[in-house]
XYZ file of N, CA and C in Angstrom:
789
model
N 9.859 -9.091 10.984
C 10.342 -9.625 9.704
C 10.322 -8.518 8.664
N 11.321 -8.565 7.791
C 11.375 -7.554 6.758
C 10.209 -7.685 5.792
N 9.697 -6.535 5.377
C 8.689 -6.551 4.329
C 9.367 -6.977 3.031
N 8.584 -7.431 2.076
C 9.134 -7.895 0.802
C 9.875 -6.775 0.093
N 9.292 -5.565 0.125
C 9.929 -4.432 -0.548
C 11.263 -4.074 0.096
N 11.274 -3.989 1.439
C 12.510 -3.647 2.145
C 13.577 -4.704 1.918
N 13.152 -5.962 1.885
C 14.114 -7.041 1.672
C 14.721 -6.964 0.277
N 13.896 -6.622 -0.708
C 14.400 -6.478 -2.074
C 15.411 -5.342 -2.170
N 15.114 -4.258 -1.462
C 16.044 -3.124 -1.452
C 17.368 -3.525 -0.801
N 17.253 -4.248 0.311
C 18.452 -4.649 1.051
C 19.343 -5.549 0.200
N 18.742 -6.390 -0.640
C 19.502 -7.322 -1.453
C 20.023 -6.703 -2.747
N 19.542 -5.517 -3.091
C 19.926 -4.910 -4.364
C 21.381 -4.478 -4.365
N 21.992 -4.521 -5.544
C 23.383 -4.096 -5.679
C 23.513 -2.603 -5.377
N 22.492 -1.839 -5.739
C 22.509 -0.386 -5.483
C 22.660 -0.117 -3.999
N 21.859 -0.800 -3.196
C 21.902 -0.593 -1.748
C 23.232 -1.055 -1.171
N 23.687 -2.220 -1.561
C 24.931 -2.760 -1.032
C 26.120 -1.874 -1.400
N 26.076 -1.268 -2.571
C 27.158 -0.387 -3.010
C 27.304 0.801 -2.066
N 26.203 1.491 -1.800
C 26.256 2.690 -0.970
C 26.407 2.370 0.511
N 26.015 1.173 0.916
C 26.089 0.843 2.330
C 27.464 0.345 2.738
N 28.121 -0.406 1.897
C 29.331 -1.091 2.312
C 30.626 -0.493 1.761
N 30.663 -0.132 0.495
C 31.934 0.284 -0.095
C 32.196 1.756 0.169
N 33.436 2.150 -0.074
C 33.861 3.508 0.233
C 33.965 4.395 -1.004
N 33.540 3.898 -2.159
C 33.673 4.684 -3.375
C 32.898 5.991 -3.304
N 31.710 5.934 -2.741
C 30.892 7.142 -2.651
C 31.518 8.149 -1.690
N 32.180 7.652 -0.640
C 32.894 8.531 0.285
C 34.010 9.272 -0.453
N 34.770 8.504 -1.224
C 35.880 9.089 -1.986
C 35.353 10.104 -2.988
N 34.223 9.795 -3.615
C 33.623 10.711 -4.579
C 33.333 12.057 -3.934
N 32.814 12.040 -2.696
C 32.514 13.287 -1.997
C 33.756 14.120 -1.766
N 34.842 13.474 -1.349
C 36.103 14.184 -1.122
C 36.626 14.761 -2.430
N 36.532 13.984 -3.496
C 37.004 14.438 -4.812
C 36.205 15.646 -5.281
N 34.891 15.628 -5.058
C 34.048 16.758 -5.474
C 34.451 18.029 -4.748
N 34.652 17.926 -3.426
C 35.027 19.102 -2.638
C 36.399 19.630 -3.049
N 37.381 18.733 -3.113
C 38.730 19.160 -3.470
C 38.786 19.676 -4.909
N 38.084 18.978 -5.808
C 38.065 19.406 -7.205
C 37.433 20.782 -7.373
N 36.310 21.003 -6.700
C 35.639 22.303 -6.765
C 36.539 23.405 -6.223
N 37.180 23.134 -5.094
C 38.046 24.123 -4.463
C 39.260 24.449 -5.330
N 39.843 23.438 -5.958
C 41.031 23.640 -6.784
C 40.708 24.346 -8.088
N 39.664 23.865 -8.769
C 39.306 24.437 -10.069
C 38.900 25.903 -9.942
N 38.146 26.224 -8.905
C 37.676 27.595 -8.703
C 38.629 28.417 -7.832
N 39.769 27.812 -7.469
C 40.802 28.486 -6.675
C 40.277 28.978 -5.321
N 39.267 28.303 -4.807
C 38.743 28.723 -3.501
C 39.739 28.442 -2.380
N 40.568 27.405 -2.557
C 41.540 27.037 -1.532
C 42.509 28.182 -1.235
N 42.691 29.095 -2.204
C 43.657 30.191 -2.054
C 43.037 31.466 -1.492
N 41.782 31.379 -1.039
C 41.102 32.563 -0.508
C 41.802 33.056 0.756
N 42.307 34.297 0.757
C 43.054 34.807 1.919
C 42.125 35.343 3.008
N 42.695 35.561 4.168
C 41.924 36.133 5.274
C 41.407 37.522 4.928
N 42.148 38.251 4.107
C 41.749 39.614 3.746
C 40.448 39.641 2.953
N 40.027 38.476 2.423
C 38.774 38.412 1.675
C 37.568 38.308 2.596
N 37.800 38.106 3.885
C 36.699 38.009 4.835
C 36.273 39.397 5.294
N 35.047 39.490 5.812
C 34.556 40.774 6.292
C 35.340 41.234 7.528
N 35.870 40.293 8.285
C 36.549 40.621 9.536
C 37.882 41.324 9.273
N 38.588 40.890 8.236
C 39.887 41.486 7.895
C 39.816 42.341 6.637
N 38.616 42.750 6.269
C 38.441 43.512 5.037
C 39.252 44.810 5.064
N 40.000 45.023 3.985
C 40.783 46.249 3.877
C 42.183 46.150 4.445
N 42.461 45.081 5.171
C 43.787 44.903 5.753
C 44.657 44.082 4.794
N 45.896 44.515 4.633
C 46.817 43.818 3.745
C 48.185 43.740 4.391
N 48.512 42.561 4.874
C 49.831 42.309 5.432
C 50.162 40.841 5.202
N 51.342 40.437 5.657
C 51.794 39.068 5.394
C 50.828 38.025 5.949
N 50.199 38.326 7.081
C 49.291 37.376 7.698
C 47.961 37.282 6.957
N 47.341 38.428 6.666
C 46.018 38.411 6.037
C 46.080 37.965 4.579
N 47.271 37.991 3.976
C 47.400 37.515 2.596
C 47.549 35.998 2.513
N 47.732 35.346 3.654
C 47.823 33.889 3.658
C 46.465 33.276 3.287
N 46.475 32.182 2.531
C 45.203 31.568 2.083
C 44.560 30.699 3.165
N 44.568 31.184 4.395
C 44.083 30.373 5.510
C 42.575 30.128 5.450
N 41.825 31.125 5.007
C 40.372 30.973 4.950
C 39.986 29.867 3.976
N 40.594 29.884 2.803
C 40.286 28.861 1.805
C 40.758 27.480 2.205
N 41.945 27.400 2.794
C 42.481 26.103 3.198
C 41.670 25.475 4.322
N 41.336 26.286 5.331
C 40.562 25.751 6.448
C 39.136 25.394 6.017
N 38.561 26.202 5.119
C 37.212 25.905 4.630
C 37.197 24.598 3.848
N 38.213 24.389 3.034
C 38.297 23.162 2.247
C 38.515 21.949 3.140
N 39.425 22.080 4.114
C 39.681 20.979 5.046
C 38.439 20.648 5.865
N 37.718 21.674 6.287
C 36.498 21.468 7.058
C 35.436 20.765 6.221
N 35.345 21.131 4.945
C 34.364 20.507 4.064
C 34.672 19.024 3.869
N 35.957 18.687 3.754
C 36.353 17.284 3.611
C 36.015 16.500 4.881
N 36.337 17.080 6.044
C 36.025 16.424 7.317
C 34.522 16.231 7.471
N 33.757 17.207 7.025
C 32.306 17.129 7.108
C 31.765 16.011 6.219
N 32.346 15.878 5.026
C 31.952 14.798 4.121
C 32.158 13.440 4.788
N 33.337 13.245 5.356
C 33.666 11.958 5.960
C 32.778 11.667 7.170
N 32.572 12.671 8.027
C 31.757 12.448 9.220
C 30.317 12.109 8.848
N 29.788 12.807 7.862
C 28.400 12.566 7.457
C 28.231 11.187 6.824
N 29.207 10.785 6.019
C 29.133 9.456 5.420
C 29.223 8.361 6.483
N 30.102 8.556 7.480
C 30.220 7.563 8.548
C 28.913 7.464 9.338
N 28.309 8.622 9.617
C 27.045 8.611 10.353
C 25.949 7.949 9.523
N 25.938 8.227 8.223
C 24.943 7.610 7.345
C 25.072 6.091 7.357
N 26.305 5.598 7.513
C 26.544 4.156 7.582
C 26.538 3.658 9.032
N 26.128 4.540 9.955
C 25.998 4.229 11.379
C 27.319 3.797 12.010
N 28.368 4.484 11.646
C 29.667 4.283 12.274
C 29.891 5.431 13.257
N 30.111 5.098 14.505
C 30.203 6.099 15.566
C 31.353 7.080 15.366
N 32.377 6.685 14.620
C 33.503 7.578 14.366
C 33.041 8.885 13.731
N 31.963 8.817 12.961
C 31.442 10.022 12.305
C 31.047 11.091 13.300
N 30.500 10.701 14.433
C 30.107 11.674 15.451
C 31.319 12.365 16.067
N 32.396 11.613 16.258
C 33.615 12.196 16.821
C 34.223 13.219 15.876
N 34.325 12.853 14.597
C 34.858 13.782 13.597
C 33.971 15.019 13.511
N 32.671 14.811 13.600
C 31.709 15.899 13.426
C 31.862 16.982 14.487
N 31.915 16.596 15.768
C 31.935 17.631 16.807
C 33.273 18.346 16.856
N 34.361 17.663 16.475
C 35.658 18.338 16.393
C 35.657 19.340 15.244
N 35.069 18.940 14.125
C 35.037 19.799 12.947
C 34.121 21.004 13.126
N 33.149 20.917 14.031
C 32.245 22.045 14.269
C 33.033 23.299 14.650
N 34.122 23.136 15.388
C 34.934 24.281 15.804
C 35.509 24.995 14.581
N 36.091 24.219 13.672
C 36.691 24.793 12.459
C 35.611 25.399 11.571
N 34.519 24.661 11.395
C 33.428 25.141 10.536
C 32.835 26.438 11.063
N 32.724 26.557 12.382
C 32.165 27.771 12.971
C 33.032 28.989 12.713
N 34.347 28.828 12.820
C 35.274 29.935 12.556
C 35.192 30.346 11.087
N 35.183 29.356 10.198
C 35.095 29.638 8.761
C 33.789 30.346 8.431
N 32.696 29.860 8.991
C 31.383 30.455 8.733
C 31.329 31.900 9.229
N 31.933 32.141 10.374
C 31.965 33.496 10.935
C 32.718 34.451 10.008
N 33.884 34.040 9.565
C 34.684 34.891 8.681
C 34.049 35.061 7.304
N 33.195 34.100 6.917
C 32.525 34.203 5.623
C 31.230 35.013 5.686
N 30.919 35.576 6.852
C 29.779 36.479 6.915
C 28.659 36.105 7.846
N 28.701 34.912 8.441
C 27.656 34.518 9.390
C 28.051 35.028 10.770
N 27.688 36.251 11.082
C 28.121 36.865 12.341
C 27.431 36.254 13.554
N 26.398 35.472 13.317
C 25.720 34.803 14.422
C 26.402 33.506 14.824
N 27.477 33.137 14.122
C 28.153 31.866 14.375
C 28.697 31.767 15.789
N 29.134 32.892 16.357
C 29.723 32.826 17.697
C 28.688 32.487 18.767
N 27.400 32.610 18.438
C 26.340 32.230 19.369
C 25.762 30.845 19.061
N 25.686 30.498 17.783
C 25.021 29.255 17.394
C 25.942 28.038 17.389
N 27.196 28.229 17.024
C 28.091 27.076 16.925
C 28.442 26.440 18.273
N 28.536 27.194 19.370
C 28.733 26.514 20.660
C 27.612 25.512 20.974
N 26.389 25.849 20.554
C 25.280 24.907 20.734
C 25.509 23.673 19.864
N 25.967 23.906 18.633
C 26.243 22.787 17.730
C 27.340 21.882 18.269
N 28.314 22.471 18.959
C 29.370 21.664 19.556
C 28.791 20.663 20.557
N 27.845 21.127 21.356
C 27.231 20.252 22.366
C 26.381 19.172 21.704
N 25.539 19.560 20.751
C 24.639 18.597 20.114
C 25.393 17.607 19.231
N 26.579 17.978 18.763
C 27.393 17.033 17.988
C 28.264 16.153 18.875
N 28.534 16.627 20.092
C 29.328 15.836 21.028
C 28.488 14.759 21.716
N 27.251 15.073 22.030
C 26.395 14.145 22.768
C 26.237 12.766 22.102
N 26.098 12.681 20.765
C 25.971 11.344 20.160
C 27.177 10.442 20.402
N 28.359 11.023 20.655
C 29.530 10.191 20.950
C 29.334 9.430 22.260
N 28.423 9.914 23.087
C 28.138 9.267 24.367
C 26.857 8.430 24.336
N 25.904 8.811 23.477
C 24.581 8.175 23.530
C 24.379 7.043 22.527
N 25.144 7.022 21.436
C 24.900 5.997 20.414
C 25.098 4.584 20.942
N 25.996 4.424 21.915
C 26.213 3.090 22.482
C 24.975 2.611 23.246
N 24.160 3.556 23.698
C 22.938 3.216 24.423
C 21.782 2.950 23.460
N 21.687 3.760 22.410
C 20.599 3.606 21.446
C 21.117 2.823 20.243
N 21.132 1.512 20.371
C 21.662 0.648 19.323
C 20.703 0.525 18.138
N 19.425 0.717 18.399
C 18.411 0.508 17.371
C 17.980 1.833 16.749
N 17.841 1.847 15.429
C 17.341 3.036 14.734
C 15.900 3.286 15.155
N 15.595 4.515 15.583
C 14.267 4.830 16.083
C 13.504 5.797 15.202
N 12.261 6.039 15.577
C 11.413 7.038 14.949
C 10.943 7.991 16.053
N 10.435 9.142 15.647
C 9.981 10.127 16.611
C 8.492 10.389 16.399
N 7.776 10.608 17.501
C 6.359 10.923 17.389
C 6.187 12.292 16.723
N 5.164 12.441 15.866
C 4.975 13.702 15.134
C 4.877 14.931 16.029
N 4.163 14.836 17.142
C 3.990 16.021 17.985
C 5.305 16.427 18.648
N 6.167 15.441 18.929
C 7.487 15.764 19.479
C 8.345 16.431 18.418
N 8.278 15.927 17.195
C 9.051 16.515 16.099
C 8.629 17.953 15.824
N 7.322 18.198 15.817
C 6.820 19.553 15.578
C 7.282 20.497 16.689
N 7.202 20.032 17.929
C 7.661 20.851 19.047
C 9.141 21.144 18.968
N 9.915 20.150 18.566
C 11.365 20.321 18.428
C 11.699 21.325 17.327
N 10.984 21.240 16.221
C 11.213 22.176 15.113
C 10.889 23.605 15.547
N 9.768 23.795 16.230
C 9.384 25.130 16.694
C 10.400 25.685 17.688
N 10.886 24.844 18.586
C 11.904 25.272 19.544
C 13.188 25.673 18.821
N 13.596 24.877 17.846
C 14.822 25.163 17.102
C 14.699 26.469 16.316
N 13.533 26.705 15.733
C 13.304 27.948 14.992
C 13.394 29.151 15.921
N 12.775 29.040 17.093
C 12.802 30.135 18.064
C 14.226 30.454 18.498
N 14.980 29.419 18.843
C 16.362 29.607 19.291
C 17.218 30.192 18.178
N 17.110 29.626 16.983
C 17.963 30.043 15.870
C 17.694 31.482 15.435
N 16.436 31.783 15.156
C 16.120 33.132 14.673
C 16.342 34.167 15.770
N 16.111 33.785 17.024
C 16.338 34.720 18.124
C 17.803 35.052 18.313
N 18.657 34.049 18.381
C 20.090 34.276 18.565
C 20.698 35.023 17.384
N 20.315 34.635 16.187
C 20.872 35.298 15.002
C 20.387 36.735 14.862
N 19.136 36.996 15.242
C 18.630 38.367 15.191
C 19.442 39.266 16.117
N 19.725 38.756 17.303
C 20.547 39.518 18.251
C 21.928 39.772 17.683
N 22.558 38.727 17.146
C 23.929 38.849 16.640
C 24.008 39.775 15.431
N 23.088 39.638 14.493
C 23.139 40.436 13.276
C 22.822 41.904 13.561
N 21.883 42.146 14.448
C 21.571 43.539 14.800
C 22.706 44.150 15.606
N 23.281 43.376 16.512
C 24.390 43.862 17.343
C 25.599 44.225 16.487
N 25.809 43.452 15.426
C 26.951 43.694 14.547
C 26.708 44.843 13.577
N 25.446 45.277 13.461
C 25.127 46.360 12.548
C 24.829 45.908 11.135
N 24.761 44.603 10.932
C 24.516 44.090 9.585
C 23.044 44.190 9.192
N 22.175 44.125 10.148
C 20.761 44.115 9.821
C 20.309 42.727 9.405
N 19.020 42.559 9.239
C 18.463 41.244 8.910
C 18.441 41.057 7.393
N 19.640 40.796 6.839
C 19.792 40.645 5.400
C 19.599 39.197 4.981
N 19.929 38.900 3.711
C 19.742 37.542 3.187
C 20.559 36.519 3.968
N 21.770 36.916 4.400
C 22.609 36.007 5.169
C 21.939 35.632 6.500
N 21.235 36.590 7.106
C 20.528 36.313 8.355
C 19.474 35.231 8.144
N 18.682 35.365 7.093
C 17.596 34.420 6.858
C 18.128 33.033 6.528
N 19.183 32.969 5.700
C 19.763 31.671 5.371
C 20.418 31.043 6.592
N 21.189 31.836 7.340
C 21.886 31.311 8.518
C 20.902 30.829 9.572
N 19.833 31.594 9.782
C 18.838 31.215 10.783
C 18.087 29.954 10.381
N 17.732 29.879 9.104
C 17.001 28.709 8.614
C 17.854 27.453 8.699
N 19.110 27.558 8.239
C 19.975 26.380 8.234
C 20.326 25.920 9.652
N 20.529 26.863 10.573
C 20.854 26.448 11.941
C 19.644 25.802 12.613
N 18.451 26.316 12.356
C 17.239 25.714 12.931
C 17.084 24.275 12.445
N 17.335 24.054 11.160
C 17.243 22.703 10.613
C 18.322 21.794 11.196
N 19.561 22.321 11.273
C 20.677 21.533 11.793
C 20.463 21.180 13.261
N 19.955 22.134 14.030
C 19.719 21.891 15.454
C 18.687 20.787 15.645
N 17.637 20.818 14.848
C 16.606 19.781 14.908
C 17.196 18.410 14.585
N 17.942 18.342 13.474
C 18.520 17.064 13.046
C 19.576 16.561 14.028
N 20.385 17.479 14.551
C 21.420 17.079 15.510
C 20.819 16.462 16.769
N 19.736 17.046 17.260
C 19.081 16.503 18.452
C 18.504 15.120 18.153
N 17.932 14.939 16.978
C 17.410 13.624 16.603
C 18.542 12.601 16.502
N 19.710 13.057 16.033
C 20.847 12.140 15.896
C 21.355 11.653 17.258
N 21.154 12.460 18.291
C 21.562 12.048 19.637
C 20.909 10.719 20.005
N 19.650 10.542 19.565
C 18.886 9.332 19.886
C 18.840 8.340 18.718
N 19.697 8.579 17.692
C 19.756 7.712 16.513
C 18.380 7.579 15.845
N 17.747 8.716 15.601
C 16.413 8.754 15.000
C 16.516 8.910 13.487
N 15.845 8.042 12.764
C 15.907 8.058 11.306
C 15.382 9.343 10.695
N 14.387 9.966 11.342
C 13.729 11.151 10.782
C 14.691 12.324 10.577
N 15.873 12.259 11.191
C 16.840 13.335 11.006
C 17.190 13.524 9.539
N 17.159 12.449 8.759
C 17.599 12.545 7.368
C 16.601 13.295 6.495
N 15.343 13.322 6.884
C 14.380 14.159 6.162
C 14.705 15.639 6.414
N 15.087 15.934 7.661
C 15.473 17.304 7.997
C 16.763 17.691 7.286
N 17.723 16.757 7.265
C 18.990 17.046 6.587
C 18.784 17.298 5.096
N 17.812 16.641 4.484
C 17.552 16.854 3.056
C 17.196 18.302 2.775
N 16.301 18.850 3.609
C 15.914 20.261 3.459
C 17.090 21.167 3.809
N 17.806 20.800 4.860
C 18.976 21.568 5.307
C 20.019 21.697 4.196
N 20.264 20.615 3.483
C 21.280 20.637 2.435
C 20.920 21.599 1.301
N 19.645 21.628 0.940
C 19.204 22.557 -0.102
C 19.366 24.005 0.366
N 18.971 24.279 1.621
C 19.095 25.631 2.163
C 20.563 26.046 2.291
N 21.421 25.124 2.700
C 22.829 25.450 2.854
C 23.528 25.641 1.526
N 23.029 24.981 0.500
C 23.564 25.207 -0.840
C 23.324 26.658 -1.249
N 22.142 27.171 -0.919
C 21.836 28.571 -1.208
C 22.727 29.514 -0.421
N 22.975 29.190 0.869
C 23.834 30.040 1.695
C 25.263 30.039 1.171
N 25.750 28.879 0.743
C 27.117 28.780 0.231
C 27.284 29.596 -1.044
N 26.245 29.622 -1.871
C 26.302 30.425 -3.101
C 26.368 31.919 -2.775
N 25.617 32.346 -1.747
C 25.648 33.745 -1.327
C 27.016 34.116 -0.764
N 27.600 33.211 0.033
C 28.899 33.466 0.643
C 30.041 33.369 -0.356
N 29.814 32.695 -1.468
C 30.902 32.431 -2.398
C 31.818 31.344 -1.884
N 31.310 30.501 -0.986
C 32.077 29.404 -0.412
C 31.911 28.185 -1.318
N 32.751 28.110 -2.363
C 32.551 27.107 -3.396
C 32.954 25.700 -2.952
N 33.763 25.606 -1.896
C 34.017 24.279 -1.334
C 32.720 23.706 -0.794
N 31.895 24.571 -0.183
C 30.613 24.126 0.352
C 29.566 23.919 -0.729
N 29.694 24.632 -1.844
C 28.776 24.409 -2.966
C 28.895 22.963 -3.433
N 30.143 22.504 -3.603
C 30.361 21.112 -3.989
C 29.908 20.145 -2.920
N 30.191 20.510 -1.648
C 29.850 19.634 -0.530
C 28.352 19.433 -0.410
N 27.566 20.510 -0.466
C 26.126 20.373 -0.254
C 25.407 19.815 -1.466
N 25.974 19.961 -2.637
C 25.415 19.298 -3.812
C 25.512 17.783 -3.623
N 26.642 17.354 -3.117
C 26.864 15.935 -2.819
C 25.960 15.478 -1.676
N 25.793 16.331 -0.665
C 24.982 15.972 0.502
C 23.523 15.736 0.153
N 23.024 16.450 -0.825
C 21.624 16.256 -1.229
C 21.405 14.811 -1.644
N 22.372 14.262 -2.390
C 22.297 12.864 -2.803
C 22.491 11.946 -1.593
N 23.466 12.283 -0.746
C 23.779 11.439 0.402
C 22.597 11.321 1.364
N 21.886 12.415 1.597
C 20.765 12.364 2.535
C 19.656 11.447 2.028
N 19.450 11.428 0.730
C 18.442 10.541 0.159
C 18.861 9.078 0.306
N 20.160 8.828 0.111
C 20.674 7.471 0.283
C 20.569 7.046 1.745
N 20.858 7.988 2.662
C 20.806 7.677 4.094
C 19.391 7.315 4.532
N 18.395 7.989 3.975
C 17.005 7.644 4.297
C 16.750 6.181 3.953
N 17.248 5.770 2.801
C 17.068 4.388 2.360
C 17.806 3.413 3.273
N 19.074 3.679 3.553
C 19.876 2.745 4.339
C 19.385 2.651 5.788
N 19.021 3.788 6.385
C 18.535 3.758 7.770
C 17.174 3.078 7.859
N 16.346 3.230 6.819
C 15.038 2.578 6.812
C 15.197 1.065 6.789
N 16.064 0.587 5.914
C 16.264 -0.853 5.798
C 16.925 -1.409 7.049
N 17.892 -0.680 7.609
C 18.541 -1.152 8.835
C 17.567 -1.181 10.001
N 16.651 -0.208 10.030
C 15.649 -0.190 11.107
C 14.761 -1.416 11.012
N 14.310 -1.740 9.794
C 13.425 -2.887 9.619
C 14.164 -4.204 9.845
N 15.482 -4.188 9.636
C 16.263 -5.417 9.799
C 16.539 -5.733 11.260
N 16.429 -4.708 12.128
C 16.679 -4.916 13.555
C 15.520 -5.681 14.202
N 15.846 -6.569 15.087
C 14.810 -7.265 15.861
C 14.417 -6.380 17.017
N 13.148 -6.047 17.115
C 12.668 -5.176 18.182
C 12.861 -5.853 19.540
N 13.535 -5.145 20.477
C 13.700 -5.714 21.816
C 12.367 -5.798 22.537
N 12.294 -6.688 23.506
C 11.037 -6.883 24.238
C 10.700 -5.716 25.148
N 11.746 -5.031 25.634
C 11.508 -3.958 26.581
C 12.226 -2.702 26.130
N 11.532 -1.588 26.183
C 12.113 -0.289 25.873
C 12.183 0.523 27.142
N 13.268 1.292 27.293
C 13.300 2.164 28.467
C 12.376 3.342 28.232
N 12.132 4.128 29.276
C 11.109 5.174 29.179
C 11.490 6.245 28.161
N 12.800 6.515 27.967
C 13.201 7.534 26.989
C 12.905 7.068 25.587
N 13.253 5.806 25.284
C 13.008 5.274 23.945
C 11.516 5.204 23.672
N 10.740 4.882 24.646
C 9.292 4.820 24.452
C 8.737 6.190 24.096
N 9.286 7.234 24.690
C 8.793 8.583 24.437
C 9.064 9.041 23.035
N 10.204 8.605 22.449
C 10.545 9.093 21.117
C 10.016 8.194 20.019
N 9.540 7.005 20.398
C 9.030 6.101 19.386
C 7.691 6.576 18.842
N 7.506 6.444 17.530
C 6.269 6.842 16.910
C 5.347 5.694 16.609
N 5.641 4.542 17.161
C 4.818 3.377 16.871
C 4.052 2.935 18.104
């Protein structure tokens, strides 16, 4: 049975607004597009990237970097909002968009993207297959979460160190931001595979770190996106908490669900 506090939250107009209507989704798209248009980020040419730096021809002068970055940011907004509202379509949009986001991130200076984004493709694709099995919002045991975070940190910082040193960039500010954000994303993505609520606490930290990375890259479409995401992750914590409490606990859990449950 719902606790009195959770029930009050569920009945509030604030909760119903963010859970059911699409106004907040539209707001996210408007923020990204508005930021990109006002700051002219959409017109950023390929020649502005480190990969095509110094080259000037008809192809590199095309605003492909800005257009693809803006489109990717919009797709990311929609996928994240759908996932926050527990709509499986969000997972499908997410793993398709990872390909575009990885290319944009690489051209914007994250040279480790060619190693880390293939992993993200897998972890974003898996929920499209597993969410139908894990119908109930779950929690994760603390020791499993700590182990997962440590594993993600090891993988992220290790792969990025190799990529950044191999490229000759050295372990600069972009390395630290890219490694930190990928470690957080990898942790949250794995939790999302099992529909675990705790992912949103990780996403909250991830959004703040990615806002810093976007400012360093000058990726102003992402500046708008992650500013919005900070709010969205807090709302998602609320909505997933109430939905978890509203679910009737099944009598039997399979061995995988039992392992990830923290109760």
